[in-house]
Amino acid sequence: MNIKTIKSEFPIFSNKVNGKTLVYLDSSNSSQKPKSVLNSLDNFYKNEFSNIGRSIHSLAVNATNKYEETRMSIKNFINASSKDEIVFTKNATESINLVATTFGQQNIQKGDEILITELEHHSNYVPWHYLRETRGAVIKFAPIDENGDIIIDKLKELITSKTKIISVTHVSNVTGTIVPIKDIVEIAHKRNIPVLVDGCQSAPHIKINVKDLDCDFYVISCHKVYGPTGVGILYAKKKWLEKLPPYIGGGGMISEVKKDKITYASVPEKYEAGTMPTAEVVAFNESIKFIQSIGIENIMKHEKEITDYALEKLKTINSVNIIGNPKNKAGVISFTLKGIHPHDISTIVDEEGVAIRAGHHCCQILHEKLGLAATARASIGIYNTKEDIDILCQSIEKCRKVFE
Amino acid sequence: MNIKTIKSEFPIFSNKVNGKTLVYLDSSNSSQKPKSVLNSLDNFYKNEFSNIGRSIHSLAVNATNKYEETRMSIKNFINASSKDEIVFTKNATESINLVATTFGQQNIQKGDEILITELEHHSNYVPWHYLRETRGAVIKFAPIDENGDIIIDKLKELITSKTKIISVTHVSNVTGTIVPIKDIVEIAHKRNIPVLVDGCQSAPHIKINVKDLDCDFYVISCHKVYGPTGVGILYAKKKWLEKLPPYIGGGGMISEVKKDKITYASVPEKYEAGTMPTAEVVAFNESIKFIQSIGIENIMKHEKEITDYALEKLKTINSVNIIGNPKNKAGVISFTLKGIHPHDISTIVDEEGVAIRAGHHCCQILHEKLGLAATARASIGIYNTKEDIDILCQSIEKCRKVFE
Amino acid sequence: MDLKQLYQDIILEHGKSPRNFGKFNGYSHHARGHNPLCGDLVQIYLKLNNEKKVEKLTFEGSGCAISMASTSIMTELVKGNSFDVAKNIISIFLNMIKNNLDIKSTELNEDQKTKIMSLSGVNQYPMRVKCATLAWHTLASAMDEKKEEVNTEITE
Amino acid sequence: MDLKQLYQDIILEHGKSPRNFGKFNGYSHHARGHNPLCGDLVQIYLKLNNEKKVEKLTFEGSGCAISMASTSIMTELVKGNSFDVAKNIISIFLNMIKNNLDIKSTELNEDQKTKIMSLSGVNQYPMRVKCATLAWHTLASAMDEKKEEVNTEITE
Ligand SMILES: Cc1ncc(COP(=O)(O)O)c(C=O)c1O
Ligand SMILES: Cc1ncc(COP(=O)(O)O)c(C=O)c1O
């Protein structure tokens, strides 16, 4: 595997930022896109564009087929049982809202408990919070230890007969913690509790097998998986999609509409109301093919190498403090620099062409636990090299000079 | 204005469909896209891509600015009072769901009435139907006359002290009826009832001025306005956005997140949870510029010319029956052919490269009223010519031959 | 794609003058089918006699030429056969449409094969497959005494 | 863009050793400000005396160098002035940051102008503007006795 070649697939890296070569270390936020994805988008709009599922002319037939091909690719990519278990949404946030809202309507009564963790992104907390506000649910937070690992025993203790669902991230977007989902699902299923997994930070980086994980719901954001913006994925076991009520209502998700009564389409169409991000879904197929052409194992290996190298090197810089030290860590490295606020770090390294993120990364609960208002975060994608890490480290040294 | 030049801006028309030149008469379903929009998409992904509003590196700053520029362009395009009144969604369907859900939560009690019309698209009925199911609302349908015009007096009569909101389309996607929104808003506001306008079929075709209409909500689907898929717009008076509860919850729409409490961002961010269709929003700015470069008056004039020509010519074909004859008609022509089912028409004309739509066009209520299961529909965009209409008419003649 | 393959004379003829149209009294089985995409509806009425033979089979509904012809041809092919043969004919048909297969069944005579094959052109028109299969799925549903309406969005 | 313009010595110095830091007893006005993007919080404590003069002005909070320096410089500039002059200084500052304007006020002496101008580099860094303005909006809010927390998402 040649990273130079892979990197050259991403047009953005032929650009300069602030006169410097772009060192993109913000992939946890959103990934860059390979040529093949952009070509697909462009080609679809230029040569094949039509709305899907409604008209029956040739353009529409072709577009509908391509759209469904992506669904099939995703099914294979995450090893779902059927392509009907794949619902397209606008982003992972909508996917979680879909589940929280429809599951809540059917299953959450006053006093029922929802179990999440201290690692969760706001997108995996606010939708459940709504159920607290509207239906009187109780939200419990499984705690993490000082390494950033969820304390599984504590999680277990928090489960009661009132626990109706567990919602947990697969990989933390702050500490990079890889959560032992299989264990959690096993614990949950023993007590008949369904589990939603937030796969935003895992999809492009580690192997996903929903059948093996046996989770009930799995959500992905395509823009983090080398795909276009505007598309998210909800995987759900078919029994759930069939049982839960519909979410967004409108064209395309109905069966029969009368003045006094409406029946809904079967799954997955039941959950795809209105005109979908057709071109973006079609192009996302190329993202999956791109990942498959490299091989997820090779991606994991490469990203681990870069991550280990980064951790090693950052530790040699005095005054760098790395957040969390989980048992299994993906390519997400949050850190602080003594005496320098993360926002100042970001501004200064940006001057060197280095894009990192500073802030709470939509994880205020975790930051409160850490006792920090903000951290700086470097996150790794398939295109990152050791050279990128070297430049990051040099620019961190520059921060220290500015503040000396 | 030279339509040939305008048409040449749309790459899709240099393609053949079934060996024939594409005659695209399905713009009410979704419009084709001009080069400038596709170039913007491509350029953004290739040279400028970043997530917005979160990171503070240069790419993110630039992307955020461009995203906000589109918001500003839309504000000007529809003459809103402030760019904070423009919310980005995934499609018009989501926009209506957003209003129905949040407005319903705050204002709909058992027995309260929602007034829509027999013209409405499923996307402007199903979301209100949910309030019937979940909150015991009553839905009333303002009837249309045999021309396809809403009977305003009947609409007035249907308003009671329990009417909480009126939701009505600006232009029918079946009959092309241009609805006198100003009159309806006046009637409604006299009784303090807010009005939502479904602008899906008006935005690319007639001038929109929300200040003049004085409506409370206005929704648009960008893919019908020569823009990318995956983006919708909700215009709402600021007082509503501030007053209504949030909708989708997650990253980007919060202010402060604690374990026991969450506060939300100000508008419009409050309604933009998760990663938005950034590139698509940015590219949509080019759609607006494209329309503005031609001038909406010129577009209206051209489309009226083509529509009148089509109506004239279709009427000369024996056995064509045109659906509706409204006072003011946009470029949407639904018709039936005696003895030939619309699906058969669509398949046969498709063979000649003509893309029309057959079915109920997501308007089953209207089709029930018409006593038809399906109709065929030719809808006009800025790129259509009289020649397109000639080919449509020839291919309809061919249908008759096949079935003779 | 070839329009002539789709709209063969036999299709047009059946489409215009469907056989076994209408409801009859004393049916033993009934089902309702619906194609949400176009709004087409079909109702199947069926009488199985004591020997489990399809004594009578009619339909009501409206739809495109393809769906009317397919339904009409179906009633002709299935009527008079035993329950099991009827079931077999249904699966032969669905197989042909779905997998683009030739008909090799020994349960059908040449005339029947020609009739069923007249619908094979639908293959080339993926958006029209549901028009052709709706009635067949609905008949199967009637025979199985299922309560739910057949919905083409679910059957594929 | 020029990093040196942003991180001038005076900024770095105030950032490291903020003046008027901490809460004091007997304040007459107070407000809380919050920047949701980075999570920064600031609290402003203010004592107006009988002559409506800002007798004392301190702050608590944590944030980046820009926000700490801006807050610290603000307290130095505003303290000792009358209510109206204080309000004026706030609007001079916000104007400078927002509209990239030179300072022409006669209410400020040269030293004060230099101090306030040291923050003008923020102009070139749109994502950092809120870091610089949070405290000033919060001070204005305290003086106006507003109850709501200042939120940078709302103030711009
Ligand atoms: C009148 C009308 N309303 C609503 C919609 C729904 O728009 P979208 O599918 O983009 O959500 C459409 C288009 O399908 C429409 O024509
Ligand atoms: C762990 C995690 N969950 C959820 C999300 C939300 O994804 P999106 O913004 O695409 O909806 C993100 C990314 O922002 C994330 O990192």
PDB file of C-alpha atoms in Angstrom, chain A residues 48-264:
ATOM      1  CA  GLU A  48     -27.863  10.757 -15.474  1.00  0.00           C
ATOM      2  CA  PHE A  49     -29.706  13.074 -13.167  1.00  0.00           C
ATOM      3  CA  SER A  50     -33.287  12.344 -12.276  1.00  0.00           C
ATOM      4  CA  ASN A  51     -35.393  12.021  -9.192  1.00  0.00           C
ATOM      5  CA  ILE A  52     -35.836   8.415  -8.103  1.00  0.00           C
ATOM      6  CA  GLY A  53     -38.661   6.059  -7.247  1.00  0.00           C
ATOM      7  CA  ARG A  54     -41.374   8.206  -8.735  1.00  0.00           C
ATOM      8  CA  SER A  55     -41.145   8.685 -12.474  1.00  0.00           C
ATOM      9  CA  ILE A  56     -40.716   5.641 -14.688  1.00  0.00           C
ATOM     10  CA  HIS A  57     -38.790   7.155 -17.606  1.00  0.00           C
ATOM     11  CA  SER A  58     -35.320   5.836 -18.425  1.00  0.00           C
ATOM     12  CA  LEU A  59     -33.391   8.440 -16.461  1.00  0.00           C
ATOM     13  CA  ALA A  60     -35.492   7.724 -13.385  1.00  0.00           C
ATOM     14  CA  VAL A  61     -35.100   3.974 -13.743  1.00  0.00           C
ATOM     15  CA  ASN A  62     -31.353   4.254 -14.017  1.00  0.00           C
ATOM     16  CA  ALA A  63     -31.100   6.677 -11.101  1.00  0.00           C
ATOM     17  CA  THR A  64     -33.281   4.454  -8.933  1.00  0.00           C
ATOM     18  CA  ASN A  65     -31.118   1.440  -9.713  1.00  0.00           C
ATOM     19  CA  LYS A  66     -27.921   3.294  -8.851  1.00  0.00           C
ATOM     20  CA  TYR A  67     -29.401   4.558  -5.627  1.00  0.00           C
ATOM     21  CA  GLU A  68     -30.364   1.017  -4.664  1.00  0.00           C
ATOM     22  CA  GLU A  69     -26.920  -0.252  -5.621  1.00  0.00           C
ATOM     23  CA  THR A  70     -25.423   1.963  -2.932  1.00  0.00           C
ATOM     24  CA  ARG A  71     -27.851   0.511  -0.437  1.00  0.00           C
ATOM     25  CA  MET A  72     -26.672  -2.939  -1.414  1.00  0.00           C
ATOM     26  CA  SER A  73     -23.013  -1.916  -1.095  1.00  0.00           C
ATOM     27  CA  ILE A  74     -23.628  -0.610   2.389  1.00  0.00           C
ATOM     28  CA  LYS A  75     -25.415  -3.787   3.338  1.00  0.00           C
ATOM     29  CA  ASN A  76     -22.319  -5.719   2.323  1.00  0.00           C
ATOM     30  CA  PHE A  77     -19.920  -3.196   3.833  1.00  0.00           C
ATOM     31  CA  ILE A  78     -21.407  -3.553   7.313  1.00  0.00           C
ATOM     32  CA  ASN A  79     -22.660  -7.104   6.825  1.00  0.00           C
ATOM     33  CA  ALA A  80     -26.366  -6.460   7.339  1.00  0.00           C
ATOM     34  CA  SER A  81     -28.842  -9.259   6.681  1.00  0.00           C
ATOM     35  CA  SER A  82     -30.784  -7.430   4.008  1.00  0.00           C
ATOM     36  CA  LYS A  83     -30.590  -4.190   2.125  1.00  0.00           C
ATOM     37  CA  ASP A  84     -33.974  -3.319   3.585  1.00  0.00           C
ATOM     38  CA  GLU A  85     -32.169  -2.754   6.870  1.00  0.00           C
ATOM     39  CA  ILE A  86     -30.348   0.264   5.424  1.00  0.00           C
ATOM     40  CA  VAL A  87     -32.153   3.615   5.664  1.00  0.00           C
ATOM     41  CA  PHE A  88     -30.727   6.793   4.183  1.00  0.00           C
ATOM     42  CA  THR A  89     -30.903   9.942   6.285  1.00  0.00           C
ATOM     43  CA  LYS A  90     -29.238  13.334   6.058  1.00  0.00           C
ATOM     44  CA  ASN A  91     -26.588  12.646   8.667  1.00  0.00           C
ATOM     45  CA  ALA A  92     -25.890  10.449  11.654  1.00  0.00           C
ATOM     46  CA  THR A  93     -27.605  12.994  13.856  1.00  0.00           C
ATOM     47  CA  GLU A  94     -30.871  12.486  11.999  1.00  0.00           C
ATOM     48  CA  SER A  95     -30.397   8.731  12.213  1.00  0.00           C
ATOM     49  CA  ILE A  96     -30.194   8.884  15.994  1.00  0.00           C
ATOM     50  CA  ASN A  97     -33.141  11.274  16.183  1.00  0.00           C
ATOM     51  CA  LEU A  98     -35.147   8.894  14.035  1.00  0.00           C
ATOM     52  CA  VAL A  99     -34.560   6.064  16.464  1.00  0.00           C
ATOM     53  CA  ALA A 100     -34.968   8.138  19.615  1.00  0.00           C
ATOM     54  CA  THR A 101     -38.223   9.674  18.415  1.00  0.00           C
ATOM     55  CA  THR A 102     -39.900   6.574  17.032  1.00  0.00           C
ATOM     56  CA  PHE A 103     -38.593   4.215  19.690  1.00  0.00           C
ATOM     57  CA  GLY A 104     -39.528   6.744  22.348  1.00  0.00           C
ATOM     58  CA  GLN A 105     -43.068   7.087  21.025  1.00  0.00           C
ATOM     59  CA  GLN A 106     -43.574   3.390  21.307  1.00  0.00           C
ATOM     60  CA  ASN A 107     -41.525   2.383  24.301  1.00  0.00           C
ATOM     61  CA  ILE A 108     -40.698   5.218  26.670  1.00  0.00           C
ATOM     62  CA  GLN A 109     -43.011   6.040  29.553  1.00  0.00           C
ATOM     63  CA  LYS A 110     -42.445   8.317  32.505  1.00  0.00           C
ATOM     64  CA  GLY A 111     -39.601   7.013  34.633  1.00  0.00           C
ATOM     65  CA  ASP A 112     -38.178   4.726  31.974  1.00  0.00           C
ATOM     66  CA  GLU A 113     -34.432   4.851  31.696  1.00  0.00           C
ATOM     67  CA  ILE A 114     -32.110   5.486  28.798  1.00  0.00           C
ATOM     68  CA  LEU A 115     -28.509   4.520  29.337  1.00  0.00           C
ATOM     69  CA  ILE A 116     -25.756   6.394  27.503  1.00  0.00           C
ATOM     70  CA  THR A 117     -22.144   7.074  28.448  1.00  0.00           C
ATOM     71  CA  GLU A 118     -19.921   9.975  29.367  1.00  0.00           C
ATOM     72  CA  LEU A 119     -18.178   9.586  26.016  1.00  0.00           C
ATOM     73  CA  GLU A 120     -21.167  10.488  23.888  1.00  0.00           C
ATOM     74  CA  HIS A 121     -21.289  13.160  21.230  1.00  0.00           C
ATOM     75  CA  HIS A 122     -24.124  15.687  21.662  1.00  0.00           C
ATOM     76  CA  SER A 123     -25.841  13.959  18.753  1.00  0.00           C
ATOM     77  CA  ASN A 124     -26.149  10.873  20.916  1.00  0.00           C
ATOM     78  CA  TYR A 125     -27.456  12.775  23.908  1.00  0.00           C
ATOM     79  CA  VAL A 126     -29.739  15.616  22.804  1.00  0.00           C
ATOM     80  CA  PRO A 127     -32.238  13.286  21.012  1.00  0.00           C
ATOM     81  CA  TRP A 128     -32.592  11.249  24.207  1.00  0.00           C
ATOM     82  CA  HIS A 129     -32.810  14.423  26.243  1.00  0.00           C
ATOM     83  CA  TYR A 130     -35.937  15.256  24.239  1.00  0.00           C
ATOM     84  CA  LEU A 131     -37.517  12.098  25.637  1.00  0.00           C
ATOM     85  CA  ARG A 132     -36.633  13.318  29.080  1.00  0.00           C
ATOM     86  CA  GLU A 133     -38.434  16.584  28.351  1.00  0.00           C
ATOM     87  CA  THR A 134     -41.442  15.188  26.491  1.00  0.00           C
ATOM     88  CA  ARG A 135     -41.966  11.773  28.068  1.00  0.00           C
ATOM     89  CA  GLY A 136     -40.336  11.984  31.466  1.00  0.00           C
ATOM     90  CA  ALA A 137     -37.519   9.571  30.706  1.00  0.00           C
ATOM     91  CA  VAL A 138     -34.464   9.362  32.926  1.00  0.00           C
ATOM     92  CA  ILE A 139     -31.016   9.498  31.360  1.00  0.00           C
ATOM     93  CA  LYS A 140     -28.132   7.711  33.003  1.00  0.00           C
ATOM     94  CA  PHE A 141     -24.490   8.105  32.067  1.00  0.00           C
ATOM     95  CA  ALA A 142     -22.161   5.133  32.285  1.00  0.00           C
ATOM     96  CA  PRO A 143     -18.914   6.580  33.639  1.00  0.00           C
ATOM     97  CA  ILE A 144     -15.441   6.344  32.150  1.00  0.00           C
ATOM     98  CA  ASP A 145     -12.215   5.749  33.997  1.00  0.00           C
ATOM     99  CA  GLU A 146      -9.178   8.016  33.876  1.00  0.00           C
ATOM    100  CA  ASN A 147      -7.961   6.283  30.708  1.00  0.00           C
ATOM    101  CA  GLY A 148     -11.136   7.126  28.858  1.00  0.00           C
ATOM    102  CA  ASP A 149     -12.508   3.589  28.910  1.00  0.00           C
ATOM    103  CA  ILE A 150     -16.121   2.944  29.829  1.00  0.00           C
ATOM    104  CA  ILE A 151     -16.245   1.136  33.155  1.00  0.00           C
ATOM    105  CA  ILE A 152     -18.265  -1.863  32.025  1.00  0.00           C
ATOM    106  CA  ASP A 153     -19.062  -3.002  35.555  1.00  0.00           C
ATOM    107  CA  LYS A 154     -20.536   0.362  36.354  1.00  0.00           C
ATOM    108  CA  LEU A 155     -22.512   0.305  33.135  1.00  0.00           C
ATOM    109  CA  LYS A 156     -23.891  -3.061  34.195  1.00  0.00           C
ATOM    110  CA  GLU A 157     -24.852  -1.713  37.592  1.00  0.00           C
ATOM    111  CA  LEU A 158     -26.745   1.145  35.998  1.00  0.00           C
ATOM    112  CA  ILE A 159     -29.051  -1.208  34.126  1.00  0.00           C
ATOM    113  CA  THR A 160     -32.380  -1.651  35.880  1.00  0.00           C
ATOM    114  CA  SER A 161     -35.710  -3.149  34.983  1.00  0.00           C
ATOM    115  CA  LYS A 162     -36.621   0.313  33.703  1.00  0.00           C
ATOM    116  CA  THR A 163     -33.752   0.540  31.231  1.00  0.00           C
ATOM    117  CA  LYS A 164     -35.385   0.645  27.821  1.00  0.00           C
ATOM    118  CA  ILE A 165     -32.438   1.274  25.500  1.00  0.00           C
ATOM    119  CA  ILE A 166     -28.669   1.647  25.608  1.00  0.00           C
ATOM    120  CA  SER A 167     -27.036   4.061  23.203  1.00  0.00           C
ATOM    121  CA  VAL A 168     -23.278   4.133  22.975  1.00  0.00           C
ATOM    122  CA  THR A 169     -20.536   5.217  20.641  1.00  0.00           C
ATOM    123  CA  HIS A 170     -18.311   2.691  18.917  1.00  0.00           C
ATOM    124  CA  VAL A 171     -15.303   4.996  18.931  1.00  0.00           C
ATOM    125  CA  SER A 172     -14.952   8.196  20.932  1.00  0.00           C
ATOM    126  CA  ASN A 173     -14.345  11.314  18.879  1.00  0.00           C
ATOM    127  CA  VAL A 174     -12.248  12.777  21.698  1.00  0.00           C
ATOM    128  CA  THR A 175     -10.177  10.019  23.246  1.00  0.00           C
ATOM    129  CA  GLY A 176     -10.305   7.564  20.347  1.00  0.00           C
ATOM    130  CA  THR A 177     -11.523   4.883  22.756  1.00  0.00           C
ATOM    131  CA  ILE A 178     -12.710   1.801  20.899  1.00  0.00           C
ATOM    132  CA  VAL A 179     -15.670   0.621  22.959  1.00  0.00           C
ATOM    133  CA  PRO A 180     -16.233  -3.138  23.426  1.00  0.00           C
ATOM    134  CA  ILE A 181     -19.636  -3.064  21.738  1.00  0.00           C
ATOM    135  CA  LYS A 182     -20.046  -6.827  21.612  1.00  0.00           C
ATOM    136  CA  ASP A 183     -19.740  -7.087  25.365  1.00  0.00           C
ATOM    137  CA  ILE A 184     -22.237  -4.308  25.912  1.00  0.00           C
ATOM    138  CA  VAL A 185     -24.722  -5.811  23.464  1.00  0.00           C
ATOM    139  CA  GLU A 186     -24.413  -9.152  25.220  1.00  0.00           C
ATOM    140  CA  ILE A 187     -25.079  -7.596  28.592  1.00  0.00           C
ATOM    141  CA  ALA A 188     -28.007  -5.636  27.181  1.00  0.00           C
ATOM    142  CA  HIS A 189     -29.600  -8.468  25.260  1.00  0.00           C
ATOM    143  CA  LYS A 190     -29.508 -10.704  28.310  1.00  0.00           C
ATOM    144  CA  ARG A 191     -31.960  -8.236  29.725  1.00  0.00           C
ATOM    145  CA  ASN A 192     -33.810  -7.726  26.481  1.00  0.00           C
ATOM    146  CA  ILE A 193     -32.585  -4.187  26.031  1.00  0.00           C
ATOM    147  CA  PRO A 194     -31.863  -2.986  22.488  1.00  0.00           C
ATOM    148  CA  VAL A 195     -28.592  -1.204  21.733  1.00  0.00           C
ATOM    149  CA  LEU A 196     -27.905   1.686  19.378  1.00  0.00           C
ATOM    150  CA  VAL A 197     -24.300   2.110  18.286  1.00  0.00           C
ATOM    151  CA  ASP A 198     -23.004   5.467  17.105  1.00  0.00           C
ATOM    152  CA  GLY A 199     -20.581   4.402  14.388  1.00  0.00           C
ATOM    153  CA  CYS A 200     -19.560   7.870  13.202  1.00  0.00           C
ATOM    154  CA  GLN A 201     -15.943   7.442  14.196  1.00  0.00           C
ATOM    155  CA  SER A 202     -15.632   3.775  13.360  1.00  0.00           C
ATOM    156  CA  ALA A 203     -17.052   3.456   9.858  1.00  0.00           C
ATOM    157  CA  PRO A 204     -14.028   4.666   7.903  1.00  0.00           C
ATOM    158  CA  HIS A 205     -11.453   3.268  10.295  1.00  0.00           C
ATOM    159  CA  ILE A 206     -12.302  -0.136  11.686  1.00  0.00           C
ATOM    160  CA  LYS A 207     -14.129  -3.190  10.423  1.00  0.00           C
ATOM    161  CA  ILE A 208     -17.850  -3.113  11.019  1.00  0.00           C
ATOM    162  CA  ASN A 209     -19.931  -6.240  11.202  1.00  0.00           C
ATOM    163  CA  VAL A 210     -23.396  -5.553  12.520  1.00  0.00           C
ATOM    164  CA  LYS A 211     -24.338  -9.200  12.446  1.00  0.00           C
ATOM    165  CA  ASP A 212     -21.392 -10.044  14.637  1.00  0.00           C
ATOM    166  CA  LEU A 213     -21.945  -7.075  16.957  1.00  0.00           C
ATOM    167  CA  ASP A 214     -25.633  -8.039  17.032  1.00  0.00           C
ATOM    168  CA  CYS A 215     -26.572  -4.424  17.809  1.00  0.00           C
ATOM    169  CA  ASP A 216     -30.093  -3.285  17.053  1.00  0.00           C
ATOM    170  CA  PHE A 217     -29.203   0.046  15.467  1.00  0.00           C
ATOM    171  CA  TYR A 218     -26.009   1.388  13.935  1.00  0.00           C
ATOM    172  CA  VAL A 219     -25.553   4.897  12.582  1.00  0.00           C
ATOM    173  CA  ILE A 220     -22.986   6.287  10.169  1.00  0.00           C
ATOM    174  CA  SER A 221     -22.285   9.692   8.649  1.00  0.00           C
ATOM    175  CA  CYS A 222     -21.150   9.381   5.051  1.00  0.00           C
ATOM    176  CA  HIS A 223     -19.169  12.631   4.964  1.00  0.00           C
ATOM    177  CA  LYS A 224     -16.776  11.109   7.492  1.00  0.00           C
ATOM    178  CA  VAL A 225     -16.387   8.022   5.310  1.00  0.00           C
ATOM    179  CA  TYR A 226     -14.827   9.817   2.322  1.00  0.00           C
ATOM    180  CA  GLY A 227     -18.318  10.503   0.991  1.00  0.00           C
ATOM    181  CA  PRO A 228     -20.315  13.626   0.114  1.00  0.00           C
ATOM    182  CA  THR A 229     -22.062  15.770   2.694  1.00  0.00           C
ATOM    183  CA  GLY A 230     -25.804  15.404   3.096  1.00  0.00           C
ATOM    184  CA  VAL A 231     -26.095  11.642   3.625  1.00  0.00           C
ATOM    185  CA  GLY A 232     -26.305   9.552   6.746  1.00  0.00           C
ATOM    186  CA  ILE A 233     -27.101   5.920   7.300  1.00  0.00           C
ATOM    187  CA  LEU A 234     -29.286   4.148   9.772  1.00  0.00           C
ATOM    188  CA  TYR A 235     -28.870   0.418  10.006  1.00  0.00           C
ATOM    189  CA  ALA A 236     -31.631  -1.226  11.999  1.00  0.00           C
ATOM    190  CA  LYS A 237     -32.686  -4.809  12.392  1.00  0.00           C
ATOM    191  CA  LYS A 238     -35.669  -5.297  10.142  1.00  0.00           C
ATOM    192  CA  LYS A 239     -37.990  -6.151  12.993  1.00  0.00           C
ATOM    193  CA  TRP A 240     -37.391  -2.687  14.428  1.00  0.00           C
ATOM    194  CA  LEU A 241     -37.965  -0.844  11.169  1.00  0.00           C
ATOM    195  CA  GLU A 242     -41.188  -2.736  10.713  1.00  0.00           C
ATOM    196  CA  LYS A 243     -42.383  -2.262  14.250  1.00  0.00           C
ATOM    197  CA  LEU A 244     -41.512   1.365  14.893  1.00  0.00           C
ATOM    198  CA  PRO A 245     -43.798   4.141  13.642  1.00  0.00           C
ATOM    199  CA  PRO A 246     -42.705   6.288  10.696  1.00  0.00           C
ATOM    200  CA  TYR A 247     -40.585   9.401  11.266  1.00  0.00           C
ATOM    201  CA  ILE A 248     -40.545  12.197   8.688  1.00  0.00           C
ATOM    202  CA  GLY A 249     -43.798  12.089   6.729  1.00  0.00           C
ATOM    203  CA  GLY A 250     -44.430  12.976   3.099  1.00  0.00           C
ATOM    204  CA  GLY A 251     -44.016  11.826  -0.463  1.00  0.00           C
ATOM    205  CA  GLY A 252     -42.426   8.448  -1.092  1.00  0.00           C
ATOM    206  CA  MET A 253     -43.080   6.892   2.314  1.00  0.00           C
ATOM    207  CA  ILE A 254     -46.789   6.219   1.947  1.00  0.00           C
ATOM    208  CA  SER A 255     -48.830   3.397   0.567  1.00  0.00           C
ATOM    209  CA  GLU A 256     -52.343   4.787   0.413  1.00  0.00           C
ATOM    210  CA  VAL A 257     -53.463   8.278   1.307  1.00  0.00           C
ATOM    211  CA  LYS A 258     -57.091   9.031   2.041  1.00  0.00           C
ATOM    212  CA  LYS A 259     -58.710  12.012   3.690  1.00  0.00           C
ATOM    213  CA  ASP A 260     -59.257  10.074   6.867  1.00  0.00           C
ATOM    214  CA  LYS A 261     -56.472   7.536   6.825  1.00  0.00           C
ATOM    215  CA  ILE A 262     -52.904   6.987   5.679  1.00  0.00           C
ATOM    216  CA  THR A 263     -50.988   3.746   5.334  1.00  0.00           C
ATOM    217  CA  TYR A 264     -47.250   3.620   4.933  1.00  0.00           C
TER     218      TYR A 264
END
